[in-house]
Coordinates of C-alpha atoms in Angstrom, one line a residue:
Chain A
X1 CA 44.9 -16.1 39.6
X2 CA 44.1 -18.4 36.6
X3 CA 41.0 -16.8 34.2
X4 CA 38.5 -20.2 34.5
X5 CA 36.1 -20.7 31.9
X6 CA 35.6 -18.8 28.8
X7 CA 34.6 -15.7 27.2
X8 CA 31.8 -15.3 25.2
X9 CA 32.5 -13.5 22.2
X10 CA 30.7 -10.4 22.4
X11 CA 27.8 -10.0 19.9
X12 CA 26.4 -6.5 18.7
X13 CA 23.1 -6.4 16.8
X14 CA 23.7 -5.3 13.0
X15 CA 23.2 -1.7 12.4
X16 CA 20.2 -1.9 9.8
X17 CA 19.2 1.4 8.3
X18 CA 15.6 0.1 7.3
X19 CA 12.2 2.5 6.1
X20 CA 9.7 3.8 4.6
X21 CA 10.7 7.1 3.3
X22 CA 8.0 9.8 1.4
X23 CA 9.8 11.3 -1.6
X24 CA 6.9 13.1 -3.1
X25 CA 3.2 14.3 -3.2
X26 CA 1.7 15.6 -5.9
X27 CA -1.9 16.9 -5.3
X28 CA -3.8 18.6 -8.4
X29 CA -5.1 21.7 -8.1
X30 CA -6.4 21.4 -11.5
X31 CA -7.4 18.4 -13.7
X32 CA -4.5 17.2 -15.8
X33 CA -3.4 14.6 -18.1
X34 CA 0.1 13.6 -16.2
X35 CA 1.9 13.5 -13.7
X36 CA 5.6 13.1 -13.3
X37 CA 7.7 11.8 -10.6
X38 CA 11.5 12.8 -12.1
X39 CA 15.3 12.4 -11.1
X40 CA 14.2 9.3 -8.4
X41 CA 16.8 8.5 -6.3
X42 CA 18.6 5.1 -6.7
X43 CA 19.5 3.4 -3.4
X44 CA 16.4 1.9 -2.1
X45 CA 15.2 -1.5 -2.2
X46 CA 11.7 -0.7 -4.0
X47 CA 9.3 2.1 -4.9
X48 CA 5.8 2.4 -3.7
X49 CA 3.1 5.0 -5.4
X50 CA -0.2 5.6 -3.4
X51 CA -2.7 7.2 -5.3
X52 CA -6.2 8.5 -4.5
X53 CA -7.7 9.1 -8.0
X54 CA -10.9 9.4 -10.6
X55 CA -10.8 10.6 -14.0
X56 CA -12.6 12.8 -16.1
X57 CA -13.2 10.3 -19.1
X58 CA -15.1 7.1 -20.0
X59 CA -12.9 4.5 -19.7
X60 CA -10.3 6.1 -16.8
X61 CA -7.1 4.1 -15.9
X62 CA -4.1 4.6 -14.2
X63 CA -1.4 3.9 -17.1
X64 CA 2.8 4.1 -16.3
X65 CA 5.3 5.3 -18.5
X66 CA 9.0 4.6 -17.2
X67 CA 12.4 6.9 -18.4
X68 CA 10.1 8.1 -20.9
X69 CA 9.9 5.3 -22.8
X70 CA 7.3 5.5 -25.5
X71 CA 8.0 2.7 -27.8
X72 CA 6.0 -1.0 -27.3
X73 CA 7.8 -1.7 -24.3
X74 CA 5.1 -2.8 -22.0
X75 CA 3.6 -5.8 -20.7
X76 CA 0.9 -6.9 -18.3
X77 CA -1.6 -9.0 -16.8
X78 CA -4.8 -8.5 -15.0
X79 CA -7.9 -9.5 -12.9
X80 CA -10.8 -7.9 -11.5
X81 CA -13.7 -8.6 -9.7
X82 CA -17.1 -6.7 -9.8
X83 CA -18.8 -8.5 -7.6
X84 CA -20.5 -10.7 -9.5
X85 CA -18.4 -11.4 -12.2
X86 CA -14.7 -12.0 -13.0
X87 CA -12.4 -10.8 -15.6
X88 CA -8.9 -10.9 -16.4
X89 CA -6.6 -11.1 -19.6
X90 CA -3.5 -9.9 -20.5
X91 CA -1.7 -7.1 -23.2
X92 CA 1.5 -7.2 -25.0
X93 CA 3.8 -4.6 -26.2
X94 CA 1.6 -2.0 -25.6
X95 CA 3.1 2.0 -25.1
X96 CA 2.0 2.2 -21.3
X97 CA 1.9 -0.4 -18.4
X98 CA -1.7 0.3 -17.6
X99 CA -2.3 -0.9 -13.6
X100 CA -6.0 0.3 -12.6
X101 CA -9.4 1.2 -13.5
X102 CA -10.3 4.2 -11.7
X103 CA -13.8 6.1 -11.1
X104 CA -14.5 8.2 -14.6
X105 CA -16.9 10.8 -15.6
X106 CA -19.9 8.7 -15.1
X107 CA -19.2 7.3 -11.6
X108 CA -20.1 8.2 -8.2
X109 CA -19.0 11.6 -7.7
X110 CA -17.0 12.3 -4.3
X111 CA -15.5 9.0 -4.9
X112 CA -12.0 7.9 -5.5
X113 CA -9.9 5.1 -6.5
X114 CA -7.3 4.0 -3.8
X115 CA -4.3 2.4 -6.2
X116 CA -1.1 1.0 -4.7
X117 CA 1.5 -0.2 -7.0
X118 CA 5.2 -1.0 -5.6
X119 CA 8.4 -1.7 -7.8
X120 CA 11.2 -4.0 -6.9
X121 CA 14.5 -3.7 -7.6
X122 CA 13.7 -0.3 -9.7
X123 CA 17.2 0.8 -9.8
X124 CA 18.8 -2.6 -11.2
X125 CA 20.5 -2.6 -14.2
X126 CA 20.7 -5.8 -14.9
X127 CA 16.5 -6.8 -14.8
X128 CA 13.4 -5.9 -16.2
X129 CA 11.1 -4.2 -14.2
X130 CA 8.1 -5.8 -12.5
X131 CA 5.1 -3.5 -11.2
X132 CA 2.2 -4.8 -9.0
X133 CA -0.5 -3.2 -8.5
X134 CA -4.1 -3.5 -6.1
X135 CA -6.5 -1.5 -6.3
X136 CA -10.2 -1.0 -5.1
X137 CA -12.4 1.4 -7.4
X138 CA -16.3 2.7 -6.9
X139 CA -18.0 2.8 -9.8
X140 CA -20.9 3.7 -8.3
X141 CA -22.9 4.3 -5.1
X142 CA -23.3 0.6 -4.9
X143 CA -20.7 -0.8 -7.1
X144 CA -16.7 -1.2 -6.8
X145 CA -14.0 -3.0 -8.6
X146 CA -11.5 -5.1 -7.1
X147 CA -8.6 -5.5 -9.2
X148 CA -4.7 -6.5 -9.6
X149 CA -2.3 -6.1 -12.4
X150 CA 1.5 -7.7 -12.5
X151 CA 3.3 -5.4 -15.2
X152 CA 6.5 -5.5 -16.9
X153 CA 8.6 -2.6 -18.5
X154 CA 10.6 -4.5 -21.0
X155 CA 13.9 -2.5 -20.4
X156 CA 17.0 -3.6 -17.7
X157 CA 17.4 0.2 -17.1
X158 CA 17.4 1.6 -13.9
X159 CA 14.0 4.3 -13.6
X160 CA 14.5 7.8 -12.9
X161 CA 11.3 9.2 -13.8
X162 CA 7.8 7.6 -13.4
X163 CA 4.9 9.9 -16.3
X164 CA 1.8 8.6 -14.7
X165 CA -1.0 8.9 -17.6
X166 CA -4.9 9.4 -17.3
X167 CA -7.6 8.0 -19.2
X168 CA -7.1 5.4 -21.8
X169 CA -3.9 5.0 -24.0
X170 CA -3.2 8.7 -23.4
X171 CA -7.1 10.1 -23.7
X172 CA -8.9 12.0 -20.4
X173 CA -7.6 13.9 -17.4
X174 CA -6.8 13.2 -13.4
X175 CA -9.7 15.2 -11.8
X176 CA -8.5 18.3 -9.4
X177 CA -7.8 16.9 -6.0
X178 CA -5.9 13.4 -7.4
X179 CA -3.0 12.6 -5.0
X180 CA 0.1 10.6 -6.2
X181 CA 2.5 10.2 -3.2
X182 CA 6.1 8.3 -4.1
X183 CA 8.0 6.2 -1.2
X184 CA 11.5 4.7 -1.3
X185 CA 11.3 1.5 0.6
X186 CA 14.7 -0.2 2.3
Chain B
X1 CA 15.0 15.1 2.2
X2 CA 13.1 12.2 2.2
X3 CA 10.7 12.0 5.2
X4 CA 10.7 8.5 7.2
X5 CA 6.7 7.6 8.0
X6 CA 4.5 4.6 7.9
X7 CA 4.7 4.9 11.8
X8 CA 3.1 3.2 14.2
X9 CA 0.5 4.7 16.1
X10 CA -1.5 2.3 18.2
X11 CA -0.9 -1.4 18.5
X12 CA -2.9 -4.0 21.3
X13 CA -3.9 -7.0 22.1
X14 CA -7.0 -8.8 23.2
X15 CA -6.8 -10.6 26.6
X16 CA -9.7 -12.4 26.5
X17 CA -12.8 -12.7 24.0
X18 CA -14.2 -9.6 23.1
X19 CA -17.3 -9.0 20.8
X20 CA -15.7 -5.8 19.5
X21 CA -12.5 -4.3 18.9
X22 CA -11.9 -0.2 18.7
X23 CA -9.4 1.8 17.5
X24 CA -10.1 5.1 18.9
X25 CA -8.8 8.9 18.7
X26 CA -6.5 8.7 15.5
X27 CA -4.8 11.7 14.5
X28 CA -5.3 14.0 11.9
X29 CA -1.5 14.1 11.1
X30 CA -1.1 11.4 8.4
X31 CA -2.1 10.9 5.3
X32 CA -3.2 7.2 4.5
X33 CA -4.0 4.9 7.6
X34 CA -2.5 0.9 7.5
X35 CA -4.4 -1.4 9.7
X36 CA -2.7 -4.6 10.2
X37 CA -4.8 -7.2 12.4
X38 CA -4.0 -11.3 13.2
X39 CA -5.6 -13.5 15.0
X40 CA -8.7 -16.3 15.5
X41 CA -12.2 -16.1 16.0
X42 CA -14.7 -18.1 18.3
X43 CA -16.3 -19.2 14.8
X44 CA -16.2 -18.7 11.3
X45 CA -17.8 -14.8 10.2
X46 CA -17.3 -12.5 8.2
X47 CA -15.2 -9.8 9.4
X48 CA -16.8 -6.1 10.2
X49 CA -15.5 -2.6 10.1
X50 CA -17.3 0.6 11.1
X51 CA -15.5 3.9 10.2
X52 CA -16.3 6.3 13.3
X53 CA -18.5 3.4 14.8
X54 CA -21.0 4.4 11.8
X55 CA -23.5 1.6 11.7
X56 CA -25.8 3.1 9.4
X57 CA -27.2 0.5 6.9
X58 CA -26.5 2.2 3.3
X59 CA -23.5 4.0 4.2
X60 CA -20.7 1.3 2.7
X61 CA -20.5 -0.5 0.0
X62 CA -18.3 -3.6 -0.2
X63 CA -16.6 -6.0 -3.1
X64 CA -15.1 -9.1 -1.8
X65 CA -13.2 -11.3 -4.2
X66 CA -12.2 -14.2 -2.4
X67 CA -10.9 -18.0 -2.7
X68 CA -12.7 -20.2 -0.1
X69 CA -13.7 -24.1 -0.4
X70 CA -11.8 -24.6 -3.9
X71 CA -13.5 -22.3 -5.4
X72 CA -13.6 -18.4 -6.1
X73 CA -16.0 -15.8 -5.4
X74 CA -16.8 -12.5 -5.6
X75 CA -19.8 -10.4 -3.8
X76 CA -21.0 -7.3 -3.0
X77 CA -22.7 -5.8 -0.3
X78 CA -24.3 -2.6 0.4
X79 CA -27.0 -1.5 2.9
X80 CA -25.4 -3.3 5.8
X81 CA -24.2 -1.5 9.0
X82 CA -20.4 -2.1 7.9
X83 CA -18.1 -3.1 5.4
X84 CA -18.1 -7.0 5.5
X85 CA -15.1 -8.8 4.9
X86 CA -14.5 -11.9 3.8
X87 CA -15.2 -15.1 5.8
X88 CA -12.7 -16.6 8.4
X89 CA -12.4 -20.0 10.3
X90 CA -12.6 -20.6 13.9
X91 CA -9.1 -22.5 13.5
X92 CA -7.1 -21.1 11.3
X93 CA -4.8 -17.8 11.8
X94 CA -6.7 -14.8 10.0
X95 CA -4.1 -11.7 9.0
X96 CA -5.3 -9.1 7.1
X97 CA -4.5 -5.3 6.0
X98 CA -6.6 -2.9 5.4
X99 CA -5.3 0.4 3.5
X100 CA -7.7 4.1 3.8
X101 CA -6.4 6.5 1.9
X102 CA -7.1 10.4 2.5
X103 CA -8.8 8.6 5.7
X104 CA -9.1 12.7 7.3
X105 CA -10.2 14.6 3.3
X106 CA -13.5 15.7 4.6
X107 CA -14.7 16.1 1.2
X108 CA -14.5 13.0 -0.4
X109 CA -15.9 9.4 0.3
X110 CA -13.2 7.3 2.3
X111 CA -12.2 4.4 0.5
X112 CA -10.8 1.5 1.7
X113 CA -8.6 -1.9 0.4
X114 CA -7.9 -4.8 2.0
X115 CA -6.0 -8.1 1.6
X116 CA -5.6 -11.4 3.8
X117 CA -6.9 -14.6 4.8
X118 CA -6.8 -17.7 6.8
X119 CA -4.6 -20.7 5.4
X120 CA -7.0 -23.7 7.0
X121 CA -9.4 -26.0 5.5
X122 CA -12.5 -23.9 6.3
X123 CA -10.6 -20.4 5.7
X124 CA -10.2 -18.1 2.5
X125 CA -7.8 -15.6 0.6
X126 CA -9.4 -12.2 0.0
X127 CA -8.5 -9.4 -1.7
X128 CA -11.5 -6.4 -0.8
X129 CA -12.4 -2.9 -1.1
X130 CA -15.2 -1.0 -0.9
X131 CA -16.4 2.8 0.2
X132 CA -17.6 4.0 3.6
X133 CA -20.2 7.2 2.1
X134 CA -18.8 10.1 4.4
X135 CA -17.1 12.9 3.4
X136 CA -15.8 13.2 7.7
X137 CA -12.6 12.0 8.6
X138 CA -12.0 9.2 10.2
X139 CA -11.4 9.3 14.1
X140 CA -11.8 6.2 15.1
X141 CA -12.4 2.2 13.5
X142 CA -14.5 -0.5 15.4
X143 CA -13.7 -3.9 14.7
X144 CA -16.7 -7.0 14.5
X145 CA -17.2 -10.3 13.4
X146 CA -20.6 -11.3 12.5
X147 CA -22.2 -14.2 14.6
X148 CA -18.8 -14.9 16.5
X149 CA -16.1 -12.6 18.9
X150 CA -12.3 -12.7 18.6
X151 CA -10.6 -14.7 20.6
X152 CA -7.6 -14.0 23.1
X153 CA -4.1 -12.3 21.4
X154 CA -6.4 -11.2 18.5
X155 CA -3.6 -8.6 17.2
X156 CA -4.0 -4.8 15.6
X157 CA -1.9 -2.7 14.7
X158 CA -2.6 1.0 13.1
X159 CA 0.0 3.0 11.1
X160 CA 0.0 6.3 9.4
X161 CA 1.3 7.5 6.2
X162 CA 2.3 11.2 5.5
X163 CA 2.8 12.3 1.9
X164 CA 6.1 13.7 0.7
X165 CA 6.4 17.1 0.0

């Protein structure tokens, strides 16, 4: 009997392995100065941090340090909003990539910063790596920040280990109970 | 071994126009909560959310930074019986996501970020955050808009985050 008509070619849906994987917590049990993510995992298509943090200084910020990298390496740019006011401006070759203002000493206690920053393209070799960061910050009871920075690390290394530093260009401490959870994204 | 999570825990859908939306009974097992909501509203309002249906006046405090009109603005608001968010257009497609983080740490205040916007003529961009003052964990998130309802397929969709180990 003749075969009449054609034959779709048969079609199977990609396999995609896709995600959102947790790599790492760290919760302090004690204030400290750092924290370190180490031997990151290459393979995924970007890194997100979540943090939930205040410090124990005046002028508290969430700073980056990639590979451990310490020389004037680092670049960014930033905004934030008080509320009723604006702000933004920008720092070059500084020793940190510096990506929120968190609660300090002096703000709202029981309060935390919620800071999300996410990486790109962390384990290419061949480009310089962009952070961007949002965060919201209380500063008081009836005050917050709103903010955003886009960061560079001036370096086409891939990054292995993420020092995430407290206060300002290395002063102050994370307060106990800071969390810092690392994802690999695909 | 790396843990998969950002998983979805509740998603729906409105069928008709609703004044409110809830999302009720969330779990203690995560660690950060993602709410990720789309849709139109029977006029423009800002948008409103009530952690555990709290709508005690002084118990949030909100920061909106937001491009509306040509032109950029920023506000805060505290005293009022929810965060309020932004301001949307009867037209236009709101989609917004809102991040809690330690949403169940029953010691700390909860807070709260939140990016989105409407691309029309009478809508904005927002980028948000504030605090909701309560130290309990957060069961449950009712949705409002002020002065309007949401309209029909109003979209939301809650995930959960665990932390690594």
């Amino acid at each position: 009997m003749p075969i009449i008509g054609t034959i779709a070619s048969s079609y199977r849906l990609p396999v995609v392995s896709s995600g959102y994987f947790a790599l790492a917590t760290t919760t302090l049990g004690a204030a400290a100065n750092t924290v370190t993510f180490s031997s990151i995992p290459s393979g995924y298509e970007a890194l997100e941090i979540r943090m939930s943090v205040r410090g124990t200084s005046s002028r508290a910020r969430v700073a980056f340090r990639f590979n451990g990298d310490s020389g004037n390496n680092y670049y960014q740019m930033y905004a934030v909003g008080t509320g009723s006011s604006s702000n933004g401006g920008a720092d070059y070759g500084s020793t940190f990539n510096e990506l929120a203002i968190i609660p300090d000493s002096s703000a709202q206690s029981g309060a935390t910063a919620i800071v999300l920053a996410t990486i790109i393209d962390y384990d290419s070799t061949t480009k310089k790596k962009t952070t961007i960061t949002h965060y919201a910050a209380p500063t008081g009871s009836s005050t917050m920040l709103i903010g955003g920075n886009a960061c560079m690390w001036d370096n086409n290394n891939a990054i292995t280990s993420i020092l995430i530093q407290g206060g300002f260009v290395g002063t102050g401490d994370f307060e106990a109970g800071c969390t810092f959870s690392l994802y690999g994204v695909k | 071994m790396p843990t998969a999570t950002y998983e979805l825990i509740s998603t729906s859908t409105t069928s008709g126009t609703v004044s409110s939306i809830t999302i009720s009974s969330i779990p203690s097992t995560y660690t950060d909560l993602v709410l990720v909501t789309s849709g139109t509203t029977t006029s423009a309002g800002q948008l409103i959310y009530r952690m555990n249906n709290d709508a005690t006046g002084g118990n949030y405090t909100t920061t909106n930074w937001f491009q509306s009109n040509n032109s950029v603005s920023n506000n805060t608001s505290s005293g009022l019986p929810g965060a309020y968010i932004g301001n949307y257009s009867v037209s236009g497609r709101a989609q917004d996501t809102l991040h809690i983080a330690n949403y169940k740490n029953t010691s700390m205040w909860k807070t709260f970020y939140i990016y989105g916007g409407a691309g029309t003529s009478v809508g904005d961009f927002i980028t948000s955050g504030g605090i909701w003052k309560s130290t309990a964990a957060i069961s449950s998130i009712v949705m409002l808009v002020n002065g309007a309802n949401f309209t029909t397929n109003y979209k939301v969709s809650l995930y959960g985050i665990l932390a690594g180990s």
